[in-house]
């Protein structure tokens, strides 16, 4: 199936010794000569691909070519650029299953969720097509006689996209589709755990480009490489915006480099998302939302639910139904129907989960369900774990950290103000939710003194955001917004124009400046 999609896209990619090309620039591809990068499928830890890293000189050459292509691309009218994205969208629809197959193979997320991710890719394409006719600025009343003020939005240039393993296609699409309609060229350094997803997306785009003979070929590039390759892209003044998704630690490093060269940044970093379940909540609905948010993608979404604040009056009921639901979660091969939870991404990730579980007990928490590695009825080699429920008191240090694994902390609360303040008392600020039937509680939670996150939901879980909204969060989450709403503005530069048609030269602020 993996080779199938590449064949469909018109390429038999695998080179002679089983090594894939690691650099894709427009319709060209190059094999690297540097060190070997081997990706393993988390399903069974068997080798899924081998790449060889390219040199930093080659990376710089790519950036140069993208800058040159941008000179042409930015002059193609935006609605015409949108036509390209419409073709990409249709191709993604046509190959939904094949694309989802590669996502499941490389990230280990269940096939159903992988198809959802491709749908997110398709949705953002459709959004970008509409956007291609709506890149407009304001006109502003000038204080001067016969003057006009207006804003124009222009392309930035070349955008560097750095993405994580957990959304190996959708996060690229959020950035790439918007960046392209905005008139930019793109370079993508995907996670080294999910390189085939990146290659497939790039080739899909190239396939779409075949239908547009007048368009420059070199508007997109993918470089499969280690951190060193990412650093070249991040350091280069040839990238006018760096959009990075990943851990807070990674974000801090990138931010230091990009800020030092006064470059533009868009960061979408870790979350530590919470949900409040109030006494008036519809408990059946909250249970379903908790389950998808905490267990979906094996707890490896940046929007995954990590902390659950339950009112003391409903705590026992919620815990009992959660334990029951957690027991019935089917864990196993993510390609198999009816499986709800696949493996976590790596051994390292499992080690981190075990460390967190130890800290929980040391810090007074209690593991009330799960936490064990699953070895029965799952493919051999992969790291399959039981989703884990923990009861713990607010104040435990572990609650400040995001562990990228399916661990859910349950914390009791008595009054809503306290729960909101606990929701806000972590360094991260991505997603949050409240389950309530009380309009005052819902309004308080979404108000200025409510949740301090970028995503604030009522009667919906913390994960599974639609592409139409701006996606991202505050504080250590990095402050960036991707995907919908007016996030496109991050991919463009704003020019304020003042036009004088008065035949005189009046100064603003009433200043007189005449030679007598
Ligand atoms: C991520 O985990 O980086 O809201 C993105 C969601 C998805 C995107 C998650 N639409 O859960």
Short mmCIF file of C-alpha atoms and ligand atoms in Angstrom, two decimals:
data_model
loop_
_atom_site.label_atom_id
_atom_site.label_comp_id
_atom_site.label_asym_id
_atom_site.label_seq_id
_atom_site.Cartn_x
_atom_site.Cartn_y
_atom_site.Cartn_z
CA UNK A 1 0.00 0.00 0.00
CA UNK A 2 2.84 2.43 0.88
CA UNK A 3 4.58 1.85 -2.44
CA UNK A 4 1.17 1.99 -4.05
CA UNK A 5 0.57 5.66 -3.27
CA UNK A 6 3.98 6.55 -4.64
CA UNK A 7 3.25 4.57 -7.80
CA UNK A 8 -0.10 6.31 -8.12
CA UNK A 9 1.74 9.59 -7.81
CA UNK A 10 3.85 8.51 -10.76
CA UNK A 11 7.07 7.54 -9.04
CA UNK A 12 8.76 4.39 -7.99
CA UNK A 13 10.65 6.04 -5.23
CA UNK A 14 12.65 3.34 -3.61
CA UNK A 15 16.22 3.52 -4.85
CA UNK A 16 18.51 0.53 -5.24
CA UNK A 17 19.73 -0.18 -1.70
CA UNK A 18 16.34 0.52 -0.19
CA UNK A 19 17.16 4.17 0.47
CA UNK A 20 14.67 6.93 -0.29
CA UNK A 21 15.68 10.29 -1.73
CA UNK A 22 15.76 12.76 1.15
CA UNK A 23 15.49 16.02 -0.71
CA UNK A 24 12.57 17.00 -2.89
CA UNK A 25 12.75 20.36 -4.61
CA UNK A 26 9.94 21.00 -7.06
CA UNK A 27 9.84 17.96 -9.31
CA UNK A 28 13.45 17.01 -8.62
CA UNK A 29 14.65 14.58 -5.99
CA UNK A 30 18.12 13.90 -4.61
CA UNK A 31 19.62 11.12 -2.57
CA UNK A 32 21.67 12.38 0.32
CA UNK A 33 25.19 11.22 1.07
CA UNK A 34 25.30 11.96 4.78
CA UNK A 35 24.32 9.81 7.71
CA UNK A 36 21.56 7.24 7.54
CA UNK A 37 18.16 8.02 9.06
CA UNK A 38 15.99 4.97 9.66
CA UNK A 39 12.33 5.29 10.59
CA UNK A 40 10.50 2.45 12.35
CA UNK A 41 6.78 1.87 12.36
CA UNK A 42 5.52 2.15 15.95
CA UNK A 43 3.15 -0.73 15.15
CA UNK A 44 5.92 -3.36 15.40
CA UNK A 45 9.11 -1.29 15.36
CA UNK A 46 10.04 -2.79 11.99
CA UNK A 47 11.97 -0.57 9.61
CA UNK A 48 9.58 1.51 7.52
CA UNK A 49 12.05 3.67 5.59
CA UNK A 50 15.70 4.63 5.27
CA UNK A 51 16.95 8.03 4.15
CA UNK A 52 20.41 9.57 3.92
CA UNK A 53 20.85 13.12 5.05
CA UNK A 54 21.77 15.83 2.53
CA UNK A 55 24.48 18.43 3.18
CA UNK A 56 23.89 21.90 4.60
CA UNK A 57 25.12 23.31 1.27
CA UNK A 58 22.25 21.51 -0.46
CA UNK A 59 19.78 22.94 2.07
CA UNK A 60 21.00 26.47 1.40
CA UNK A 61 20.73 25.83 -2.32
CA UNK A 62 17.09 24.78 -1.84
CA UNK A 63 16.34 27.98 0.08
CA UNK A 64 17.90 30.05 -2.69
CA UNK A 65 15.78 28.29 -5.33
CA UNK A 66 12.63 28.82 -3.23
CA UNK A 67 13.42 32.53 -2.95
CA UNK A 68 13.88 32.76 -6.71
CA UNK A 69 10.64 30.84 -7.41
CA UNK A 70 8.87 33.21 -5.05
CA UNK A 71 9.60 36.14 -7.35
CA UNK A 72 7.29 34.53 -9.95
CA UNK A 73 4.82 32.87 -7.60
CA UNK A 74 3.92 36.06 -5.73
CA UNK A 75 2.99 37.70 -9.06
CA UNK A 76 0.42 35.02 -9.93
CA UNK A 77 -2.98 36.37 -8.82
CA UNK A 78 -4.11 34.82 -5.54
CA UNK A 79 -7.35 33.27 -6.95
CA UNK A 80 -5.19 31.53 -9.59
CA UNK A 81 -2.94 30.22 -6.82
CA UNK A 82 -6.14 28.96 -5.20
CA UNK A 83 -6.90 26.88 -8.30
CA UNK A 84 -3.77 24.85 -7.60
CA UNK A 85 -4.97 24.17 -4.07
CA UNK A 86 -8.35 23.03 -5.41
CA UNK A 87 -6.57 20.36 -7.45
CA UNK A 88 -4.52 19.34 -4.38
CA UNK A 89 -7.76 19.01 -2.45
CA UNK A 90 -9.30 16.77 -5.12
CA UNK A 91 -6.19 14.57 -5.23
CA UNK A 92 -6.26 14.23 -1.44
CA UNK A 93 -9.93 13.18 -1.67
CA UNK A 94 -9.09 10.65 -4.37
CA UNK A 95 -6.21 9.15 -2.37
CA UNK A 96 -7.68 9.49 1.11
CA UNK A 97 -7.21 5.82 2.02
CA UNK A 98 -3.65 5.58 0.73
CA UNK A 99 -2.63 8.76 2.53
CA UNK A 100 -4.29 7.55 5.74
CA UNK A 101 -2.46 4.25 5.37
CA UNK A 102 0.92 6.00 5.46
CA UNK A 103 -0.18 8.06 8.49
CA UNK A 104 -1.14 4.91 10.42
CA UNK A 105 2.03 3.10 9.37
CA UNK A 106 4.34 5.89 10.50
CA UNK A 107 2.51 7.47 13.46
CA UNK A 108 0.61 4.44 14.80
CA UNK A 109 -2.70 6.32 15.05
CA UNK A 110 -5.77 4.20 14.29
CA UNK A 111 -6.88 4.16 10.65
CA UNK A 112 -10.18 5.92 11.46
CA UNK A 113 -8.30 8.86 13.01
CA UNK A 114 -5.77 8.81 10.16
CA UNK A 115 -8.65 9.26 7.70
CA UNK A 116 -9.85 12.12 9.92
CA UNK A 117 -6.43 13.69 9.59
CA UNK A 118 -6.58 13.48 5.78
CA UNK A 119 -10.06 15.03 6.01
CA UNK A 120 -8.50 17.90 7.98
CA UNK A 121 -5.96 18.28 5.14
CA UNK A 122 -8.84 18.38 2.61
CA UNK A 123 -10.84 20.85 4.74
CA UNK A 124 -7.97 23.30 5.03
CA UNK A 125 -7.42 23.08 1.25
CA UNK A 126 -11.05 24.08 0.72
CA UNK A 127 -10.68 26.90 3.22
CA UNK A 128 -7.53 28.11 1.42
CA UNK A 129 -9.31 28.09 -1.96
CA UNK A 130 -12.00 30.43 -0.57
CA UNK A 131 -9.36 32.49 1.17
CA UNK A 132 -7.57 33.03 -2.14
CA UNK A 133 -10.36 35.52 -3.00
CA UNK A 134 -10.46 37.15 0.43
CA UNK A 135 -6.95 38.38 1.20
CA UNK A 136 -8.14 41.90 1.87
CA UNK A 137 -7.07 44.81 4.03
CA UNK A 138 -8.82 47.85 5.51
CA UNK A 139 -9.32 51.34 4.18
CA UNK A 140 -8.81 53.91 6.91
CA UNK A 141 -10.08 57.50 7.15
CA UNK A 142 -7.15 59.88 6.73
CA UNK A 143 -6.94 63.02 8.88
CA UNK A 144 -5.63 64.94 5.88
CA UNK A 145 -7.67 66.60 3.12
CA UNK A 146 -7.92 64.53 -0.11
CA UNK A 147 -5.82 61.72 1.29
CA UNK A 148 -6.59 58.03 1.36
CA UNK A 149 -5.16 55.41 3.70
CA UNK A 150 -5.33 51.69 3.11
CA UNK A 151 -3.69 48.42 4.01
CA UNK A 152 -2.34 45.88 1.57
CA UNK A 153 -1.21 42.36 2.37
CA UNK A 154 1.75 40.99 0.43
CA UNK A 155 3.49 37.60 0.44
CA UNK A 156 6.32 37.19 2.93
CA UNK A 157 8.62 35.06 0.77
CA UNK A 158 9.69 31.58 1.83
CA UNK A 159 8.12 29.84 4.83
CA UNK A 160 9.95 27.14 6.83
CA UNK A 161 7.60 24.51 8.24
CA UNK A 162 8.73 22.21 11.04
CA UNK A 163 6.23 19.57 12.09
CA UNK A 164 5.83 16.76 14.61
CA UNK A 165 5.03 13.04 14.24
CA UNK A 166 1.51 13.16 15.68
CA UNK A 167 -0.15 15.11 12.86
CA UNK A 168 2.24 14.34 10.03
CA UNK A 169 0.02 15.64 7.21
CA UNK A 170 -2.62 17.98 8.66
CA UNK A 171 -0.21 20.38 10.35
CA UNK A 172 1.75 20.73 7.10
CA UNK A 173 -1.50 21.36 5.24
CA UNK A 174 -2.58 24.04 7.75
CA UNK A 175 0.65 25.88 7.04
CA UNK A 176 1.40 24.98 3.45
CA UNK A 177 -2.05 25.54 1.92
CA UNK A 178 -2.44 28.94 3.56
CA UNK A 179 1.17 29.95 2.89
CA UNK A 180 0.84 29.02 -0.79
CA UNK A 181 -2.39 30.92 -1.49
CA UNK A 182 -0.77 33.86 0.28
CA UNK A 183 1.95 33.75 -2.41
CA UNK A 184 4.80 32.15 -0.48
CA UNK A 185 7.08 29.26 -1.31
CA UNK A 186 7.59 26.56 1.33
CA UNK A 187 10.27 24.31 2.76
CA UNK A 188 9.23 21.52 5.09
CA UNK A 189 11.30 19.61 7.61
CA UNK A 190 9.01 16.86 8.87
CA UNK A 191 9.56 14.71 11.94
CA UNK A 192 12.14 12.01 11.21
CA UNK A 193 9.57 9.52 12.50
CA UNK A 194 7.10 10.32 9.70
CA UNK A 195 9.13 11.13 6.55
CA UNK A 196 7.02 9.13 4.07
CA UNK A 197 3.96 11.18 4.98
CA UNK A 198 5.89 14.30 4.01
CA UNK A 199 7.15 12.86 0.75
CA UNK A 200 3.62 11.78 -0.19
CA UNK A 201 2.18 15.26 0.50
CA UNK A 202 4.91 16.98 -1.50
CA UNK A 203 4.42 14.60 -4.44
CA UNK A 204 0.68 15.18 -4.32
CA UNK A 205 1.34 18.90 -4.63
CA UNK A 206 3.77 18.32 -7.52
CA UNK A 207 1.16 16.15 -9.25
CA UNK A 208 -1.33 19.02 -8.95
CA UNK A 209 1.25 21.45 -10.32
CA UNK A 210 1.53 19.40 -13.54
CA UNK A 211 -1.81 20.90 -14.55
CA UNK A 212 -0.46 24.47 -14.35
CA UNK A 213 2.17 24.85 -17.00
CA UNK A 214 2.80 28.56 -16.32
CA UNK A 215 3.37 28.15 -12.59
CA UNK A 216 6.92 27.96 -11.24
CA UNK A 217 7.91 24.39 -10.38
CA UNK A 218 9.97 25.18 -7.30
CA UNK A 219 7.33 26.43 -4.91
CA UNK A 220 7.58 23.49 -2.51
CA UNK A 221 10.36 21.48 -1.00
CA UNK A 222 10.75 18.70 1.57
CA UNK A 223 13.99 17.88 3.33
CA UNK A 224 14.12 14.75 5.45
CA UNK A 225 16.84 15.31 7.99
CA UNK A 226 17.89 15.50 11.58
CA UNK A 227 17.88 18.54 13.87
CA UNK A 228 20.98 19.93 12.09
CA UNK A 229 19.00 20.32 8.86
CA UNK A 230 16.22 22.07 10.77
CA UNK A 231 18.78 24.44 12.23
CA UNK A 232 20.03 25.51 8.80
CA UNK A 233 16.45 26.35 7.78
CA UNK A 234 15.76 28.17 11.05
CA UNK A 235 18.99 30.19 10.96
CA UNK A 236 18.70 31.28 7.36
CA UNK A 237 17.56 34.79 6.52
CA UNK A 238 16.15 33.23 3.36
CA UNK A 239 13.16 31.98 5.38
CA UNK A 240 10.88 34.91 6.20
CA UNK A 241 8.71 32.94 8.64
CA UNK A 242 9.44 29.85 10.69
CA UNK A 243 6.29 27.98 11.66
CA UNK A 244 7.10 25.23 14.13
CA UNK A 245 4.97 22.62 15.88
CA UNK A 246 6.49 20.50 18.62
CA UNK A 247 7.61 20.53 22.23
CA UNK A 248 8.10 23.64 24.35
CA UNK A 249 11.82 22.76 24.63
CA UNK A 250 12.17 22.69 20.86
CA UNK A 251 10.17 25.92 20.54
CA UNK A 252 12.46 27.76 22.97
CA UNK A 253 15.55 26.77 20.95
CA UNK A 254 13.99 27.85 17.66
CA UNK A 255 12.65 31.08 19.16
CA UNK A 256 16.13 32.05 20.39
CA UNK A 257 17.65 31.58 16.94
CA UNK A 258 14.87 33.26 14.96
CA UNK A 259 14.51 36.18 17.38
CA UNK A 260 18.27 36.79 17.26
CA UNK A 261 17.99 37.45 13.53
CA UNK A 262 14.73 39.37 14.10
CA UNK A 263 12.83 36.88 11.97
CA UNK A 264 9.14 36.07 12.16
CA UNK A 265 7.92 33.10 14.19
CA UNK A 266 4.75 31.09 14.50
CA UNK A 267 4.90 28.60 17.35
CA UNK A 268 2.39 25.91 18.20
CA UNK A 269 3.94 24.08 21.14
CA UNK A 270 2.87 21.80 23.95
CA UNK A 271 -0.47 21.79 25.71
CA UNK A 272 -1.52 20.67 29.16
CA UNK A 273 -5.21 20.69 28.54
CA UNK A 274 -7.93 20.50 31.15
CA UNK A 275 -11.66 19.89 31.33
CA UNK A 276 -14.04 20.90 34.12
CA UNK A 277 -17.04 18.67 34.80
CA UNK A 278 -19.63 20.57 36.82
CA UNK A 279 -22.57 19.08 38.79
CA UNK A 280 -25.03 20.11 36.08
CA UNK A 281 -23.05 18.43 33.27
CA UNK A 282 -24.63 15.79 31.08
CA UNK A 283 -22.40 12.98 32.34
CA UNK A 284 -22.95 10.64 29.39
CA UNK A 285 -21.80 13.28 26.95
CA UNK A 286 -18.85 14.29 29.12
CA UNK A 287 -17.75 10.68 29.38
CA UNK A 288 -17.64 10.31 25.59
CA UNK A 289 -15.79 13.59 25.22
CA UNK A 290 -13.27 12.65 27.93
CA UNK A 291 -12.63 9.28 26.32
CA UNK A 292 -11.90 10.68 22.86
CA UNK A 293 -9.83 13.57 24.20
CA UNK A 294 -7.73 11.49 26.60
CA UNK A 295 -7.40 8.18 24.76
CA UNK A 296 -7.65 9.28 21.10
CA UNK A 297 -4.29 9.14 19.26
CA UNK A 298 -3.05 7.29 22.39
CA UNK A 299 -2.95 10.62 24.25
CA UNK A 300 -0.44 12.03 21.79
CA UNK A 301 -2.28 15.07 20.44
CA UNK A 302 -1.14 18.48 21.54
CA UNK A 303 -4.83 18.93 22.39
CA UNK A 304 -5.09 15.67 24.38
CA UNK A 305 -6.92 15.90 27.68
CA UNK A 306 -4.44 15.64 30.55
CA UNK A 307 -6.23 17.13 33.58
CA UNK A 308 -9.84 16.54 34.59
CA UNK A 309 -11.37 18.74 37.30
CA UNK A 310 -14.50 17.03 38.63
CA UNK A 311 -16.91 18.57 41.10
CA UNK A 312 -16.95 16.62 44.37
CA UNK A 313 -20.69 15.83 44.01
CA UNK A 314 -20.20 13.93 40.76
CA UNK A 315 -16.64 12.68 41.26
CA UNK A 316 -17.43 9.09 42.26
CA UNK A 317 -19.93 8.67 39.45
CA UNK A 318 -17.51 10.05 36.86
CA UNK A 319 -14.63 7.92 38.11
CA UNK A 320 -16.72 4.73 38.12
CA UNK A 321 -17.91 5.22 34.56
CA UNK A 322 -14.43 6.23 33.41
CA UNK A 323 -12.82 3.10 34.85
CA UNK A 324 -15.50 1.01 33.17
CA UNK A 325 -14.98 2.77 29.85
CA UNK A 326 -11.16 2.58 30.08
CA UNK A 327 -11.38 -1.19 30.69
CA UNK A 328 -13.27 -1.65 27.45
CA UNK A 329 -10.87 0.34 25.24
CA UNK A 330 -9.58 -2.09 22.62
CA UNK A 331 -5.82 -1.74 22.25
CA UNK A 332 -3.87 -3.19 19.33
CA UNK A 333 -2.93 -3.00 15.67
CA UNK A 334 -4.13 0.46 14.53
CA UNK A 335 -5.03 -0.92 11.11
CA UNK A 336 -7.56 -3.33 12.63
CA UNK A 337 -11.23 -2.39 12.75
CA UNK A 338 -12.69 -1.78 16.23
CA UNK A 339 -9.28 -1.00 17.75
CA UNK A 340 -9.53 2.36 19.57
CA UNK A 341 -5.93 2.78 20.66
CA UNK A 342 -2.74 1.97 18.78
CA UNK A 343 0.83 2.07 20.08
CA UNK A 344 2.67 5.07 21.45
CA UNK A 345 5.36 6.35 19.13
CA UNK A 346 8.61 4.94 20.59
CA UNK A 347 10.49 3.24 23.36
CA UNK A 348 11.71 6.64 24.50
CA UNK A 349 8.16 7.83 24.81
CA UNK A 350 7.32 4.71 26.87
CA UNK A 351 10.30 5.43 29.16
CA UNK A 352 8.99 8.96 29.72
CA UNK A 353 5.58 7.55 30.57
CA UNK A 354 7.12 5.18 33.13
CA UNK A 355 9.09 8.04 34.72
CA UNK A 356 5.88 10.06 35.00
CA UNK A 357 4.06 7.12 36.61
CA UNK A 358 6.83 6.84 39.24
CA UNK A 359 6.65 10.57 39.97
CA UNK A 360 2.89 10.38 40.34
CA UNK A 361 3.17 7.88 43.19
CA UNK A 362 5.98 9.86 44.83
CA UNK A 363 3.89 13.01 44.66
CA UNK A 364 0.89 11.47 46.38
CA UNK A 365 -1.08 10.49 43.29
CA UNK A 366 -2.82 7.15 42.90
CA UNK A 367 -2.98 5.12 39.69
CA UNK A 368 -6.55 3.87 39.74
CA UNK A 369 -6.48 2.20 36.34
CA UNK A 370 -3.94 1.22 33.69
CA UNK A 371 -0.31 2.19 33.24
CA UNK A 372 0.88 -1.28 32.25
CA UNK A 373 2.47 -2.23 28.94
CA UNK A 374 0.19 -4.47 26.88
CA UNK A 375 1.85 -7.44 25.21
CA UNK A 376 -1.07 -9.81 24.57
CA UNK A 377 -3.02 -9.61 21.30
CA UNK A 378 -0.91 -6.75 19.99
CA UNK A 379 1.77 -6.78 17.28
CA UNK A 380 5.15 -7.75 18.73
CA UNK A 381 7.75 -5.00 19.13
CA UNK A 382 5.43 -1.98 19.42
CA UNK A 383 4.86 -0.07 22.65
CA UNK A 384 1.23 -0.61 23.54
CA UNK A 385 0.11 0.71 26.92
CA UNK A 386 -3.05 0.75 28.96
CA UNK A 387 -4.63 4.18 29.11
CA UNK A 388 -4.12 5.41 32.64
CA UNK A 389 -6.34 7.10 35.21
CA UNK A 390 -4.78 8.87 38.17
CA UNK A 391 -6.35 10.63 41.13
CA UNK A 392 -4.14 13.39 42.47
CA UNK A 393 -4.30 16.65 44.42
CA UNK A 394 -3.83 20.03 42.82
CA UNK A 395 -0.33 21.23 43.66
CA UNK A 396 1.48 18.04 42.63
CA UNK A 397 4.40 19.14 40.47
CA UNK A 398 3.75 16.55 37.78
CA UNK A 399 0.62 18.49 36.83
CA UNK A 400 2.81 21.26 35.46
CA UNK A 401 4.30 18.97 32.81
CA UNK A 402 2.98 17.56 29.59
CA UNK A 403 3.75 13.84 29.29
CA UNK A 404 3.00 12.79 25.71
CA UNK A 405 1.18 9.58 26.72
CA UNK A 406 -2.36 8.53 27.67
CA UNK A 407 -2.30 9.56 31.35
CA UNK A 408 -5.33 11.40 32.70
CA UNK A 409 -5.14 13.17 36.07
CA UNK A 410 -8.42 13.50 37.99
CA UNK A 411 -8.61 16.34 40.50
CA UNK A 412 -11.58 17.14 42.74
CA UNK A 413 -12.89 20.69 43.07
CA UNK A 414 -15.56 22.44 45.11
CA UNK A 415 -16.17 25.80 43.50
CA UNK A 416 -15.87 26.84 39.89
CA UNK A 417 -13.54 29.81 40.48
CA UNK A 418 -11.00 27.41 42.00
CA UNK A 419 -11.35 25.00 39.09
CA UNK A 420 -10.78 27.84 36.61
CA UNK A 421 -7.76 29.00 38.52
CA UNK A 422 -6.38 25.42 38.52
CA UNK A 423 -7.07 25.21 34.79
CA UNK A 424 -4.90 28.31 34.35
CA UNK A 425 -2.15 27.43 36.79
CA UNK A 426 0.16 25.65 34.34
CA UNK A 427 2.81 27.10 32.01
CA UNK A 428 0.98 25.95 28.84
CA UNK A 429 -2.24 27.42 27.43
CA UNK A 430 -3.52 25.49 24.43
CA UNK A 431 -6.96 23.93 24.92
CA UNK A 432 -9.61 23.74 27.64
CA UNK A 433 -13.22 22.67 28.11
CA UNK A 434 -16.14 22.82 30.49
CA UNK A 435 -19.15 20.50 30.68
CA UNK A 436 -22.11 22.32 32.17
CA UNK A 437 -25.78 23.03 31.52
CA UNK A 438 -25.54 26.27 33.48
CA UNK A 439 -25.25 29.29 31.22
CA UNK A 440 -23.56 31.38 33.94
CA UNK A 441 -20.83 28.77 34.39
CA UNK A 442 -20.29 28.49 30.65
CA UNK A 443 -20.09 32.27 30.26
CA UNK A 444 -17.69 32.63 33.18
CA UNK A 445 -15.40 29.98 31.75
CA UNK A 446 -15.27 31.66 28.33
CA UNK A 447 -14.95 35.21 29.74
CA UNK A 448 -11.88 37.38 30.37
CA UNK A 449 -11.57 35.88 33.86
CA UNK A 450 -12.16 32.37 32.57
CA UNK A 451 -9.81 29.97 30.81
CA UNK A 452 -6.58 31.58 29.60
CA UNK A 453 -6.15 29.14 26.70
CA UNK A 454 -6.30 29.67 22.94
CA UNK A 455 -9.11 27.11 22.64
CA UNK A 456 -11.97 27.32 25.14
CA UNK A 457 -14.83 24.84 24.58
CA UNK A 458 -18.24 24.33 26.16
CA UNK A 459 -19.72 20.81 26.15
CA UNK A 460 -17.00 19.61 23.76
CA UNK A 461 -13.71 17.85 24.53
CA UNK A 462 -10.32 19.54 24.34
CA UNK A 463 -9.23 17.86 21.10
CA UNK A 464 -10.62 17.64 17.60
CA UNK A 465 -10.71 21.33 16.67
CA UNK A 466 -12.15 22.25 13.27
CA UNK A 467 -9.86 23.93 10.75
CA UNK A 468 -12.09 27.04 10.42
CA UNK A 469 -10.98 28.45 13.77
CA UNK A 470 -7.54 29.84 14.53
CA UNK A 471 -5.55 27.02 16.14
CA UNK A 472 -2.94 27.66 18.82
CA UNK A 473 -2.47 28.78 22.37
CA UNK A 474 -1.00 31.19 24.87
CA UNK A 475 1.93 31.25 27.34
CA UNK A 476 4.43 28.41 26.76
CA UNK A 477 2.27 27.12 23.91
CA UNK A 478 3.92 29.90 21.95
CA UNK A 479 1.14 32.32 20.99
CA UNK A 480 0.96 31.38 17.31
CA UNK A 481 -2.25 30.74 15.37
CA UNK A 482 -2.46 28.41 12.41
CA UNK A 483 -5.18 27.19 10.06
CA UNK A 484 -8.48 29.14 9.97
CA UNK A 485 -9.94 32.55 10.84
CA UNK A 486 -7.42 35.32 10.07
CA UNK A 487 -4.31 33.16 10.74
CA UNK A 488 -3.37 33.87 7.11
CA UNK A 489 -2.12 37.27 8.27
CA UNK A 490 0.90 35.55 9.86
CA UNK A 491 1.95 34.41 6.39
CA UNK A 492 1.85 37.88 4.84
CA UNK A 493 3.35 41.30 5.42
CA UNK A 494 1.17 44.35 5.86
CA UNK A 495 1.88 47.57 4.00
CA UNK A 496 0.09 50.76 5.05
CA UNK A 497 -0.32 53.07 2.05
CA UNK A 498 -1.24 56.76 2.27
CA UNK A 499 -2.16 58.37 -1.04
CA UNK A 500 -2.30 62.13 -1.50
CA UNK A 501 -4.50 63.50 -4.31
CA UNK A 502 -4.84 67.06 -2.88
CA UNK A 503 -2.19 68.88 -4.92
CA UNK A 504 -0.78 70.16 -1.62
CA UNK A 505 1.54 68.64 0.95
CA UNK A 506 -0.15 68.93 4.34
CA UNK A 507 1.70 67.19 7.20
CA UNK A 508 -0.06 64.99 9.71
CA UNK A 509 -0.48 66.12 13.32
CA UNK A 510 -0.95 69.68 11.94
CA UNK A 511 2.81 70.31 11.78
CA UNK A 512 3.94 73.42 9.86
CA UNK A 513 7.32 72.92 8.21
CA UNK A 514 7.83 75.64 5.61
CA UNK A 515 10.94 77.43 4.38
CA UNK A 516 10.15 81.14 4.90
C1 LIG B 1 -1.78 18.60 17.15
O1 LIG B 1 -1.91 17.70 17.99
O2 LIG B 1 -0.66 19.12 16.91
O3 LIG B 1 -7.62 19.68 17.48
C2 LIG B 1 -2.89 19.09 16.30
C3 LIG B 1 -7.10 18.60 17.21
C4 LIG B 1 -6.62 18.37 15.80
C5 LIG B 1 -5.26 18.93 15.61
C6 LIG B 1 -4.24 18.56 16.65
N1 LIG B 1 -7.54 19.03 14.91
O4 LIG B 1 -6.99 17.71 18.04
#
